[in-house]
JSON list of C-alpha atoms in Angstrom, two decimals:
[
{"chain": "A", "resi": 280, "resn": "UNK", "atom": "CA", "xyz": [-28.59, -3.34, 26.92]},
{"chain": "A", "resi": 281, "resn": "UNK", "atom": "CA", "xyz": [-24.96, -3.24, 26.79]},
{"chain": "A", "resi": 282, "resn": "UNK", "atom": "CA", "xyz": [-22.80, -0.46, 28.14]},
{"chain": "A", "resi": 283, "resn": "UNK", "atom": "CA", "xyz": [-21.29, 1.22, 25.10]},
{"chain": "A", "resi": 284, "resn": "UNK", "atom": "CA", "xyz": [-18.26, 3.49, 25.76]},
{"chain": "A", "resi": 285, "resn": "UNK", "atom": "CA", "xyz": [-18.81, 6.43, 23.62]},
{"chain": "A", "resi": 286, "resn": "UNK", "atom": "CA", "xyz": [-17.35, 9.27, 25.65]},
{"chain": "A", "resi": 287, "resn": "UNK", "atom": "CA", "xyz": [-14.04, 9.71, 26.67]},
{"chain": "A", "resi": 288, "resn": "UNK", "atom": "CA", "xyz": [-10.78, 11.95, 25.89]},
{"chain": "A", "resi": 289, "resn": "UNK", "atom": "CA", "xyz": [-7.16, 11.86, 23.70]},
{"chain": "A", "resi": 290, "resn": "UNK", "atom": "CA", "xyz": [-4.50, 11.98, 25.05]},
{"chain": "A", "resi": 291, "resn": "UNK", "atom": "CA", "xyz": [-0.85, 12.44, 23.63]},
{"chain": "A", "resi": 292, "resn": "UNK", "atom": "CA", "xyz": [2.94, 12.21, 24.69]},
{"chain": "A", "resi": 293, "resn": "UNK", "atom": "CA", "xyz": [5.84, 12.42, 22.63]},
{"chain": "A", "resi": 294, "resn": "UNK", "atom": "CA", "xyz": [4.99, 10.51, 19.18]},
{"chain": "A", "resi": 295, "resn": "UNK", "atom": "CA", "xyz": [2.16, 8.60, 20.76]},
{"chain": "A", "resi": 296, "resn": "UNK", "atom": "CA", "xyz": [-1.88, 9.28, 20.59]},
{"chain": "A", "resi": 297, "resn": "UNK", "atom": "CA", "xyz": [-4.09, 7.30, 22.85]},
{"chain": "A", "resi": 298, "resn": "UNK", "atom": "CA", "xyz": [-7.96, 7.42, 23.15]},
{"chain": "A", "resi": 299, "resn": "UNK", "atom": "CA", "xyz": [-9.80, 6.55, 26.79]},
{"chain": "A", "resi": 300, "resn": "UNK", "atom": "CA", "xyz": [-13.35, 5.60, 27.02]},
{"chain": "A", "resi": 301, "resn": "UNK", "atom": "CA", "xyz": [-16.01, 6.00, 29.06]},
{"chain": "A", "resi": 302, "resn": "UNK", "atom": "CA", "xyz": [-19.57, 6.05, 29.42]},
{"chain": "A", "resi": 303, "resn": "UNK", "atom": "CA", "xyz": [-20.32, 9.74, 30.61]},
{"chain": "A", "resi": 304, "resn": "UNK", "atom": "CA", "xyz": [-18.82, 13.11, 30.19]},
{"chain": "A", "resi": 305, "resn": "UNK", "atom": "CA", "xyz": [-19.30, 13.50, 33.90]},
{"chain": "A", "resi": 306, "resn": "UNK", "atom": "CA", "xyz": [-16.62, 10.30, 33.80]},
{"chain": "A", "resi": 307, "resn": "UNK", "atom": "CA", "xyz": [-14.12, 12.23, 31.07]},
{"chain": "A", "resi": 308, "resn": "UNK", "atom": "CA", "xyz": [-13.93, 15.47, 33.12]},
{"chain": "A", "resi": 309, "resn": "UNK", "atom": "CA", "xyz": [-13.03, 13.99, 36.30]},
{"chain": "A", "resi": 310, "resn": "UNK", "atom": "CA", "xyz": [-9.13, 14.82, 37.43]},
{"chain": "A", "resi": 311, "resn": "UNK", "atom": "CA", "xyz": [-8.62, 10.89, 37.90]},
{"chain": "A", "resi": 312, "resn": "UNK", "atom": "CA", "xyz": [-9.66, 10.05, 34.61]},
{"chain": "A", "resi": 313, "resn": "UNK", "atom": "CA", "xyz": [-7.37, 12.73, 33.17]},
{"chain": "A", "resi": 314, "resn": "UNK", "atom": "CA", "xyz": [-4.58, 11.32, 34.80]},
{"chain": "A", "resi": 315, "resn": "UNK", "atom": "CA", "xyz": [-5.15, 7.52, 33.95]},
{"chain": "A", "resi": 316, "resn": "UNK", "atom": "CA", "xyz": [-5.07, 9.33, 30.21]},
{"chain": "A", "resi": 317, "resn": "UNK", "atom": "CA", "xyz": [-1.96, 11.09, 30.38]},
{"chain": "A", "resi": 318, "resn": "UNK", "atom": "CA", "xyz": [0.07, 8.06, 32.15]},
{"chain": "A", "resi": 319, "resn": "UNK", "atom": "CA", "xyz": [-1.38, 5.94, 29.22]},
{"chain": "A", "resi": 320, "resn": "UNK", "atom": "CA", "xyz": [-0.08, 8.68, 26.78]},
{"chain": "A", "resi": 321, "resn": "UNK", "atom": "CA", "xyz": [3.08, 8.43, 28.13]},
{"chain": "A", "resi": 322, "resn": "UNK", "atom": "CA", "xyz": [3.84, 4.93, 28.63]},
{"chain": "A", "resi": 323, "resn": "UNK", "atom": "CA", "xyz": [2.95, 4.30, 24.99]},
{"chain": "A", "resi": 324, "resn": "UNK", "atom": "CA", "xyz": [5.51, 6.93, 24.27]},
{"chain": "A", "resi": 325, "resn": "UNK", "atom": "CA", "xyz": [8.11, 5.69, 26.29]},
{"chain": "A", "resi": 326, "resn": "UNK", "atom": "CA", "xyz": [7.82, 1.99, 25.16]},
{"chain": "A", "resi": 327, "resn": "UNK", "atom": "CA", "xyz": [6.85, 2.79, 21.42]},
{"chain": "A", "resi": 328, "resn": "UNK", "atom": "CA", "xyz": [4.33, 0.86, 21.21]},
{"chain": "A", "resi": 329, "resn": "UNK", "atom": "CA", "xyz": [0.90, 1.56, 19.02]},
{"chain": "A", "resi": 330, "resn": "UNK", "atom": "CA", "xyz": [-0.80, -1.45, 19.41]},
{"chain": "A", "resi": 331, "resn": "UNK", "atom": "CA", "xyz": [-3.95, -1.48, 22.57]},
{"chain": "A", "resi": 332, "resn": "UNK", "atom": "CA", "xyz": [-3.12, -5.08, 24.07]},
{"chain": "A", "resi": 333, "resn": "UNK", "atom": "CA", "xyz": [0.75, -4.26, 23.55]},
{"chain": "A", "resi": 334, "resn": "UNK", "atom": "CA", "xyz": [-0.16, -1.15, 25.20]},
{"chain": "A", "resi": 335, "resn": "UNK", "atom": "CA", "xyz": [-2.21, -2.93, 28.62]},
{"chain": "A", "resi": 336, "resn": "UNK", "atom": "CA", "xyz": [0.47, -4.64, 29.42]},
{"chain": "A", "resi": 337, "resn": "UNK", "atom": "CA", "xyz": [2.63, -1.82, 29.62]},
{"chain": "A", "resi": 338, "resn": "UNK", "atom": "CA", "xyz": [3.50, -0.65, 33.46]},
{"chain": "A", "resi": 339, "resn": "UNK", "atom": "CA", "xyz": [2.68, 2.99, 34.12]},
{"chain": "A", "resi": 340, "resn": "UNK", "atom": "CA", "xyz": [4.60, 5.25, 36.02]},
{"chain": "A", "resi": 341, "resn": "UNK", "atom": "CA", "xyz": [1.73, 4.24, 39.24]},
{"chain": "A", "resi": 342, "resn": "UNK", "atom": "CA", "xyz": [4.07, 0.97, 39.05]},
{"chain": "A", "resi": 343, "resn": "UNK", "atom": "CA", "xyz": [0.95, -0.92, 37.87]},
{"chain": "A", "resi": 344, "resn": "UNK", "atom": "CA", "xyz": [0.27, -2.25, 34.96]},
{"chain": "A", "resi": 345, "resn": "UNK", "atom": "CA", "xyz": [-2.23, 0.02, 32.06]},
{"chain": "A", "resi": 346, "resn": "UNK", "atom": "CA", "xyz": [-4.45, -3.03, 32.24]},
{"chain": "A", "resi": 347, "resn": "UNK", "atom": "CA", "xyz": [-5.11, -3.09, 36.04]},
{"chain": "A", "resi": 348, "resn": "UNK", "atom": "CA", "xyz": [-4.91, 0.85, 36.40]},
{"chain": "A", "resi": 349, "resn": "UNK", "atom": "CA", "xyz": [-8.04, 0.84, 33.77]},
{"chain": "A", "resi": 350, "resn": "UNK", "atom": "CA", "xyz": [-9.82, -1.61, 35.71]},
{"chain": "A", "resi": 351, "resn": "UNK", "atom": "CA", "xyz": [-9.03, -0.29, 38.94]},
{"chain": "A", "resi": 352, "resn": "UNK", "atom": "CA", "xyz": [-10.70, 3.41, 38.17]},
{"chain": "A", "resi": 353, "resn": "UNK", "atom": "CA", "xyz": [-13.56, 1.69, 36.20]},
{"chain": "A", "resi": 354, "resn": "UNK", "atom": "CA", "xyz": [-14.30, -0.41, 39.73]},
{"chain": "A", "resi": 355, "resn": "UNK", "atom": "CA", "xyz": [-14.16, 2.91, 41.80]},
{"chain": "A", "resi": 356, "resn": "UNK", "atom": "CA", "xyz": [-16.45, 5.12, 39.19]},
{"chain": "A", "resi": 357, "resn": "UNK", "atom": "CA", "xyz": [-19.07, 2.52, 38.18]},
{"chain": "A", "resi": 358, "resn": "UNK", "atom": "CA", "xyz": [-18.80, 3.19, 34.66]},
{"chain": "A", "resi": 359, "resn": "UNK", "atom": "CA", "xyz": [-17.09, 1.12, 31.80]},
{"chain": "A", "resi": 360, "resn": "UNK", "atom": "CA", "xyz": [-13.57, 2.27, 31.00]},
{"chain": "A", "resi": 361, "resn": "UNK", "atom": "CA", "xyz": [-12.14, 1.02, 27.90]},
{"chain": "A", "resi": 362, "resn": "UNK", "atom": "CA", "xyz": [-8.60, 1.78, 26.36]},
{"chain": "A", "resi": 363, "resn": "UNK", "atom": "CA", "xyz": [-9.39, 2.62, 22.57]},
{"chain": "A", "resi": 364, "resn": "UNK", "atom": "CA", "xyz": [-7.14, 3.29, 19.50]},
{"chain": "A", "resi": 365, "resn": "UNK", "atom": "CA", "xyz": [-3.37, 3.90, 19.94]},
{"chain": "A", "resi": 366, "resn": "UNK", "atom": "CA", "xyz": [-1.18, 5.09, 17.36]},
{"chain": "A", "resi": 367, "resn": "UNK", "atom": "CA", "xyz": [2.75, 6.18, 17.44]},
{"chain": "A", "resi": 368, "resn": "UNK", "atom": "CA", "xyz": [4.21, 8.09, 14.89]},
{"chain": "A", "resi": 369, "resn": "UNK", "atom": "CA", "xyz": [7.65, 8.69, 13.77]},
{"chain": "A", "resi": 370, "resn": "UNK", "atom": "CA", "xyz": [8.81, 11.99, 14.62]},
{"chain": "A", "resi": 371, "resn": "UNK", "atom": "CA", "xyz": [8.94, 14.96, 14.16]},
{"chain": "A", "resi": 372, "resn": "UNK", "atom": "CA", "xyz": [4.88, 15.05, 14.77]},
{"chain": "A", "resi": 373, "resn": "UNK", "atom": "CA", "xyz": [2.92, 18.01, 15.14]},
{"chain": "A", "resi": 374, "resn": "UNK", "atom": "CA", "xyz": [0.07, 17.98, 17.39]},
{"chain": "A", "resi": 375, "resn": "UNK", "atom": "CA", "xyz": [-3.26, 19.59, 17.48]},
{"chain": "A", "resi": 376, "resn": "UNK", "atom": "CA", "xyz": [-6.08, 18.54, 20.34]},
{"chain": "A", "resi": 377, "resn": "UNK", "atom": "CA", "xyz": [-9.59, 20.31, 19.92]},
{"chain": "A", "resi": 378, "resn": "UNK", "atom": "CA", "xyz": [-11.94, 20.76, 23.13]},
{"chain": "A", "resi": 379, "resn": "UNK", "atom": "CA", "xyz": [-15.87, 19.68, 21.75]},
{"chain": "A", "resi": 380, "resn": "UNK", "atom": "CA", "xyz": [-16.64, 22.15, 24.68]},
{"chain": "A", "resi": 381, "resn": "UNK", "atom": "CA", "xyz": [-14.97, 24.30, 27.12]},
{"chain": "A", "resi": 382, "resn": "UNK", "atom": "CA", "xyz": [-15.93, 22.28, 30.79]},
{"chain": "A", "resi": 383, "resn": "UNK", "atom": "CA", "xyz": [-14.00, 19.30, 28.71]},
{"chain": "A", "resi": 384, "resn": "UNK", "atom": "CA", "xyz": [-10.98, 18.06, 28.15]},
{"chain": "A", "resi": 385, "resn": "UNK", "atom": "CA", "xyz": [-9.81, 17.34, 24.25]},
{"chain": "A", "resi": 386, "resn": "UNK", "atom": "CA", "xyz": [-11.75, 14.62, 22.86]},
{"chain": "A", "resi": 387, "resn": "UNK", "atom": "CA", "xyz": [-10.78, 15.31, 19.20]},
{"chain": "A", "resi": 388, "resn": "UNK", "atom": "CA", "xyz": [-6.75, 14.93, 18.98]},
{"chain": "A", "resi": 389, "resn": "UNK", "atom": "CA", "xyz": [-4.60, 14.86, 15.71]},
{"chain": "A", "resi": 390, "resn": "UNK", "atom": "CA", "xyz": [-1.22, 13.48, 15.18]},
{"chain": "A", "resi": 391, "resn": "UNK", "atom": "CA", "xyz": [0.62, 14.28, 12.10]},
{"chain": "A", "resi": 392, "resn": "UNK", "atom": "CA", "xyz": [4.07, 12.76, 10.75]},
{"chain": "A", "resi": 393, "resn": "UNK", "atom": "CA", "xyz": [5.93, 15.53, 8.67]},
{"chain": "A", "resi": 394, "resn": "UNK", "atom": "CA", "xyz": [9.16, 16.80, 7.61]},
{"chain": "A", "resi": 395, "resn": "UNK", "atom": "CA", "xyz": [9.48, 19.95, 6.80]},
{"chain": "A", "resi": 396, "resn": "UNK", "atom": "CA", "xyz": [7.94, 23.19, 9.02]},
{"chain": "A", "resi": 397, "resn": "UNK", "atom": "CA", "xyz": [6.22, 22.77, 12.23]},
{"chain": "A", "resi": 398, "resn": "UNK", "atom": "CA", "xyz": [3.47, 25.87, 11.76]},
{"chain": "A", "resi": 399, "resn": "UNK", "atom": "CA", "xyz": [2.61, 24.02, 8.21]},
{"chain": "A", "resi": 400, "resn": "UNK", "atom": "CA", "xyz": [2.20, 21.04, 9.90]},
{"chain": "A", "resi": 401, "resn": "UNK", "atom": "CA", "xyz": [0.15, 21.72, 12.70]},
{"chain": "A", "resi": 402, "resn": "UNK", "atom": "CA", "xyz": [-2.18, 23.52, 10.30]},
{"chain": "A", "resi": 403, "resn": "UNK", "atom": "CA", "xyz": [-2.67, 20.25, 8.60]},
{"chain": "A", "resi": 404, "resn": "UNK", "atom": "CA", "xyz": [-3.46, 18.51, 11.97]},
{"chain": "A", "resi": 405, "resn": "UNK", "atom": "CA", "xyz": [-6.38, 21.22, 12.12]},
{"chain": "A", "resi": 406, "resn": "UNK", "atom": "CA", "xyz": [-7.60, 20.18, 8.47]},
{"chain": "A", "resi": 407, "resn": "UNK", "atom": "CA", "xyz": [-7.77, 16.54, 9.72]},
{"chain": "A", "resi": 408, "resn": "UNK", "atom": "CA", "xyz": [-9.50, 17.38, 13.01]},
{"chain": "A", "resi": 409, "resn": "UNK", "atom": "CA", "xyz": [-12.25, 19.73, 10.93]},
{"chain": "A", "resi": 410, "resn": "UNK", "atom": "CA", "xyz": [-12.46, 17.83, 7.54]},
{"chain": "A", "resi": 411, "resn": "UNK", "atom": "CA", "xyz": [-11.76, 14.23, 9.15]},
{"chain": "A", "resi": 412, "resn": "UNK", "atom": "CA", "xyz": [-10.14, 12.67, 5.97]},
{"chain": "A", "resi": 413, "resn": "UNK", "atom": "CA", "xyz": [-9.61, 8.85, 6.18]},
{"chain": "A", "resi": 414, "resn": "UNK", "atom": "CA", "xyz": [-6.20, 8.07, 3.83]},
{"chain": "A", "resi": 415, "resn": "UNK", "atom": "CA", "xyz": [-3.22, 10.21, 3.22]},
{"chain": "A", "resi": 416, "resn": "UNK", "atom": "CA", "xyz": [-3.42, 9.88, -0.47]},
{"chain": "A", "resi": 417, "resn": "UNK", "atom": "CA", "xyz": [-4.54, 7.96, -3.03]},
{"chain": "A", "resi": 418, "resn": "UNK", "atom": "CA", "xyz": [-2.49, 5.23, -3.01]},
{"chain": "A", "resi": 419, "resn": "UNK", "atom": "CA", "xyz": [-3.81, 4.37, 0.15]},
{"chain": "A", "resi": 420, "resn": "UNK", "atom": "CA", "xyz": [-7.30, 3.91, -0.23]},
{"chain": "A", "resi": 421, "resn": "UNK", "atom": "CA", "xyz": [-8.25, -0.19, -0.75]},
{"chain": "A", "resi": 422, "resn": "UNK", "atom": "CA", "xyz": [-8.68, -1.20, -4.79]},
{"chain": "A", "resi": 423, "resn": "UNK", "atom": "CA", "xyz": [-12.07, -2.41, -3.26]},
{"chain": "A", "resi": 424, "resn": "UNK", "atom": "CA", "xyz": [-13.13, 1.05, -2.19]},
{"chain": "A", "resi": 425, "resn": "UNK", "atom": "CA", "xyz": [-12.63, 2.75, -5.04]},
{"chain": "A", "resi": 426, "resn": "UNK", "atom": "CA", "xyz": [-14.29, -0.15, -7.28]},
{"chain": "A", "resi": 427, "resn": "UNK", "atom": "CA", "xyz": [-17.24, 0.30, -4.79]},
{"chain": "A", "resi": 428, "resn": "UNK", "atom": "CA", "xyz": [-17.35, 3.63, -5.64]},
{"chain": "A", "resi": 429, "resn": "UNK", "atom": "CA", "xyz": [-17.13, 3.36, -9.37]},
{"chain": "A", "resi": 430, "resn": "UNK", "atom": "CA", "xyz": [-20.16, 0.89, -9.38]},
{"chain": "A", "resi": 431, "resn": "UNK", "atom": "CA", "xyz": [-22.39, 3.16, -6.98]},
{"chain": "A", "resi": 432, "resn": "UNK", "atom": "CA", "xyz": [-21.39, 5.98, -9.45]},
{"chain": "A", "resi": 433, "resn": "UNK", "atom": "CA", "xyz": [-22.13, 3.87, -12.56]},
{"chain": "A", "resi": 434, "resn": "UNK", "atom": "CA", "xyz": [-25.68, 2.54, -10.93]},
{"chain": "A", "resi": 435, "resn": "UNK", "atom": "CA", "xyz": [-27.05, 6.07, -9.89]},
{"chain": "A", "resi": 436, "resn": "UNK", "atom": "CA", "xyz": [-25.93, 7.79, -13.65]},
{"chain": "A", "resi": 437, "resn": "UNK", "atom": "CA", "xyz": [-27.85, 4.84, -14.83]},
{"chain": "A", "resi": 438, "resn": "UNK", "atom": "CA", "xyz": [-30.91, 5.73, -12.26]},
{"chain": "A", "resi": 439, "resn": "UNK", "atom": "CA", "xyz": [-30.57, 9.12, -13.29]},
{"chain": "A", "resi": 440, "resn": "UNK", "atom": "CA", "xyz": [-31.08, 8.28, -17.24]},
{"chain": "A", "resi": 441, "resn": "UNK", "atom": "CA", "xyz": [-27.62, 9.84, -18.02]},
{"chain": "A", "resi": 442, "resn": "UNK", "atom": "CA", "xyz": [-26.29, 8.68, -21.79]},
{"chain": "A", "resi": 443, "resn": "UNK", "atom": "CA", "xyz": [-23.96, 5.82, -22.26]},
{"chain": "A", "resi": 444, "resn": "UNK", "atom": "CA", "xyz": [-21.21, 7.74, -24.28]},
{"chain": "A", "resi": 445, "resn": "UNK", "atom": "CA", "xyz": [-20.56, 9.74, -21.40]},
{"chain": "A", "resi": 446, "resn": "UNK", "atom": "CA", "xyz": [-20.79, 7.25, -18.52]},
{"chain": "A", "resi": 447, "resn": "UNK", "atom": "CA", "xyz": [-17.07, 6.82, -18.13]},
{"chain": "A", "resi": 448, "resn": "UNK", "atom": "CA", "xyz": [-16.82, 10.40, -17.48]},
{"chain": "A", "resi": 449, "resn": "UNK", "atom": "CA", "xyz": [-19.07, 10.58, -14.90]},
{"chain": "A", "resi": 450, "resn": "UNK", "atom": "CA", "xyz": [-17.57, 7.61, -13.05]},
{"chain": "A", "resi": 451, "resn": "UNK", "atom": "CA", "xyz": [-14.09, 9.06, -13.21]},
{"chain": "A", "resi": 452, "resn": "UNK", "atom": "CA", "xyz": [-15.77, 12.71, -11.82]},
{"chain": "A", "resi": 453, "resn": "UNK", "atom": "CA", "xyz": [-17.47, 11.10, -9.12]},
{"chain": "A", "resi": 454, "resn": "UNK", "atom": "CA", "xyz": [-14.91, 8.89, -7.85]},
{"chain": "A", "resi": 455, "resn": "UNK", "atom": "CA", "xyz": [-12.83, 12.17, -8.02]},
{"chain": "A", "resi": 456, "resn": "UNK", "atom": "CA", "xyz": [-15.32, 14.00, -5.84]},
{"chain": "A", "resi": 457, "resn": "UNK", "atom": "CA", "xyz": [-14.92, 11.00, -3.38]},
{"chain": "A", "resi": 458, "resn": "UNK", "atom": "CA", "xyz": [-11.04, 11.10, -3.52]},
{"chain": "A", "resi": 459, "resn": "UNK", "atom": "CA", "xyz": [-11.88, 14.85, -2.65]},
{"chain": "A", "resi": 460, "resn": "UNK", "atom": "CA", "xyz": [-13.69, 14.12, 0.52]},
{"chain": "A", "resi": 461, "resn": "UNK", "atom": "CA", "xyz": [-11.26, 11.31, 1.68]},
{"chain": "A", "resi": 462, "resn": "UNK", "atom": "CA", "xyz": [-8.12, 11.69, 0.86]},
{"chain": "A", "resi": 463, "resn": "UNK", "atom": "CA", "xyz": [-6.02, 14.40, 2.61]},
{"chain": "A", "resi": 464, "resn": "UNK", "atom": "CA", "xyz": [-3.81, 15.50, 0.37]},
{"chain": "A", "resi": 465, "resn": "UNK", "atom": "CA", "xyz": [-6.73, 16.14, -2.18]},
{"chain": "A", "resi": 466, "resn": "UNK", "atom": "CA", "xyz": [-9.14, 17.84, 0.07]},
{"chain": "A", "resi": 467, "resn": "UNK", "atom": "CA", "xyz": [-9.18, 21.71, -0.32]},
{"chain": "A", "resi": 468, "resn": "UNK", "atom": "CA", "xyz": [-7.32, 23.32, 1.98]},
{"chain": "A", "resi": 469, "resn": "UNK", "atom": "CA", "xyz": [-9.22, 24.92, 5.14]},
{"chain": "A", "resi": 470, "resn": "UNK", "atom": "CA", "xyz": [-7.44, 28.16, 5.02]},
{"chain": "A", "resi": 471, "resn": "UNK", "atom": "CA", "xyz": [-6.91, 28.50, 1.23]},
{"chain": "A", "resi": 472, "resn": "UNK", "atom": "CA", "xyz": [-9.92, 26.63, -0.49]},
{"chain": "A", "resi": 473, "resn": "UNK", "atom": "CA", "xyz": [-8.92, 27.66, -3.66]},
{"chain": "A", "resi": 474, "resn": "UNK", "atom": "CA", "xyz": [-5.96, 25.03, -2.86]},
{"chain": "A", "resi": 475, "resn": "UNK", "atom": "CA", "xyz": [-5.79, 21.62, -2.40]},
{"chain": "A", "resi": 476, "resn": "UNK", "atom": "CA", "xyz": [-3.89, 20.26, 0.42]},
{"chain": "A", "resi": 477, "resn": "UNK", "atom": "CA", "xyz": [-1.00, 18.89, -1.20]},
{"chain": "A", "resi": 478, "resn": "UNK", "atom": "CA", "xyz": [-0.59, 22.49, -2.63]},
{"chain": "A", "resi": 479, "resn": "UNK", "atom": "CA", "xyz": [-0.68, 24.20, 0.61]},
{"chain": "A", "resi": 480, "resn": "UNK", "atom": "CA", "xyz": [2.07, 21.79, 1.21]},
{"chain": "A", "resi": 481, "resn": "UNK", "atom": "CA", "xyz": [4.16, 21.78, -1.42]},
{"chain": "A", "resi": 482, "resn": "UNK", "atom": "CA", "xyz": [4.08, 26.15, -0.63]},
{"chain": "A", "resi": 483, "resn": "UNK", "atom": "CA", "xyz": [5.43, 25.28, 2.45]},
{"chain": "A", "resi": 484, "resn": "UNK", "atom": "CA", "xyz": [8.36, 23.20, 1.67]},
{"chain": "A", "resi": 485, "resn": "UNK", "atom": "CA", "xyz": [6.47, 20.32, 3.54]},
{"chain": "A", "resi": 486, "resn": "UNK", "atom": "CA", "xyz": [5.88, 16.49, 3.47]},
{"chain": "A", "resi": 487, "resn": "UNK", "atom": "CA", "xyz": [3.34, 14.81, 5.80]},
{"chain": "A", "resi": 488, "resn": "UNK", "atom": "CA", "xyz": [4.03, 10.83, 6.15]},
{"chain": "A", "resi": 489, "resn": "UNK", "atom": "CA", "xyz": [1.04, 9.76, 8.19]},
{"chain": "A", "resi": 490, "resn": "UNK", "atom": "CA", "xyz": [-1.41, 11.03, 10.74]},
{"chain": "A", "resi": 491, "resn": "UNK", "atom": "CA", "xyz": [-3.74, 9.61, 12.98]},
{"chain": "A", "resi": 492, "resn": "UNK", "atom": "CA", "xyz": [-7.43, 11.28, 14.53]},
{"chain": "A", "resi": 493, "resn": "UNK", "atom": "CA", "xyz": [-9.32, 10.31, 17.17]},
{"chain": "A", "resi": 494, "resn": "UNK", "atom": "CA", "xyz": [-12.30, 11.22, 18.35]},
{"chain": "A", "resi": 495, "resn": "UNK", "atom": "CA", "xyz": [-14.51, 9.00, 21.24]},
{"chain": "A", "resi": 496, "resn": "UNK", "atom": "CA", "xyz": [-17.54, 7.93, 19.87]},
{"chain": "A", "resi": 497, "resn": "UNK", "atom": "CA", "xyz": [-16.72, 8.09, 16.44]}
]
């Protein structure tokens, strides 16, 4: 079977997020594998660059490059060690990086674009990291998503013998229940459920402009 890398850690530096992967948690925990992460981190902050290959090429502060150093501590631990997802923000971020246990490193880390106030900001970083919402707003999710949605909506009222006349409605409330679960700015907030995310911002004095989670394995 194929060695699939679904362990690892995040990583961040500046504006940058990086992902490592692994095979093991054994692998994730180990100093040298912390390092490799943190050098990665960094060199993606220091050149600006979000994309992975952009990223490999990229010399670390070891003087080699991210591509060899990856394949150097993957030879020497006997596991596969992959770079994963890579994202750079424009700052001012706030950061938030969530241990899945306490013998491990972060392997759940949330960037999150904003202007506005830090405290606000990082407390949307923890929303994303708990309620692990995939757009920023509406405007961002695909026109084929959301027409995917209607038609699963419009097939199971159908299944479920609901009357014709009111079909639309039920469409437009179930696609709203998906924006709900997807969409950041729509979900309810954490801390305040009786308010949506945007509202907790708008309280604040706060705009976020993008984010990015990662999480190995997922």
């Amino acid at each position: 079977a194929e060695r699939t890398t679904s362990n690892g850690i995040v990583s961040s530096h500046g504006n940058a997020l990086i992902e490592l992967l692994c095979e093991t948690d054994f692998v994730a925990k180990s100093e040298d594998f912390l390092t490799l992460a943190n050098q990665l981190s960094a060199a993606a902050d220091a050149n600006q660059v979000a994309d992975p290959q952009a990223l490999l090429a990229c010399e670390l502060s070891s003087g080699e490059t991210a591509e060899s150093a990856i394949s150097h501590i993957a030879g020497v631990i006997g596991e596969k060690v992959e770079l994963g997802r890579v994202s750079v923000l424009e700052a001012p971020v706030a950061l938030y990086l969530h241990k899945r246990a306490s013998d491990l490193p972060p392997q759940v880390g949330v960037l999150v674009a904003y202007q506005g106030d830090e405290a606000a900001a990082r407390g949307i970083a923890m929303q994303i990291a708990a309620m692990r919402p995939l757009f920023l707003s509406r405007a961002d999710v695909p026109e084929e998503t959301v027409e995917n949605e209607r038609r699963i909506a419009a097939e199971t009222a159908k299944e479920e013998g609901k009357p014709e006349a009111a079909m639309p409605k039920i469409v437009e409330g179930r696609v709203n229940g998906y924006y709900k679960d997807v969409v950041l700015l729509e979900q309810p907030s954490v801390t305040d459920n009786k308010k949506s995310v945007s509202q907790v911002l708008a309280d604040a004095g706060t705009t976020i402009t993008g984010f990015a989670r990662f999480e190995p394995g997922q």
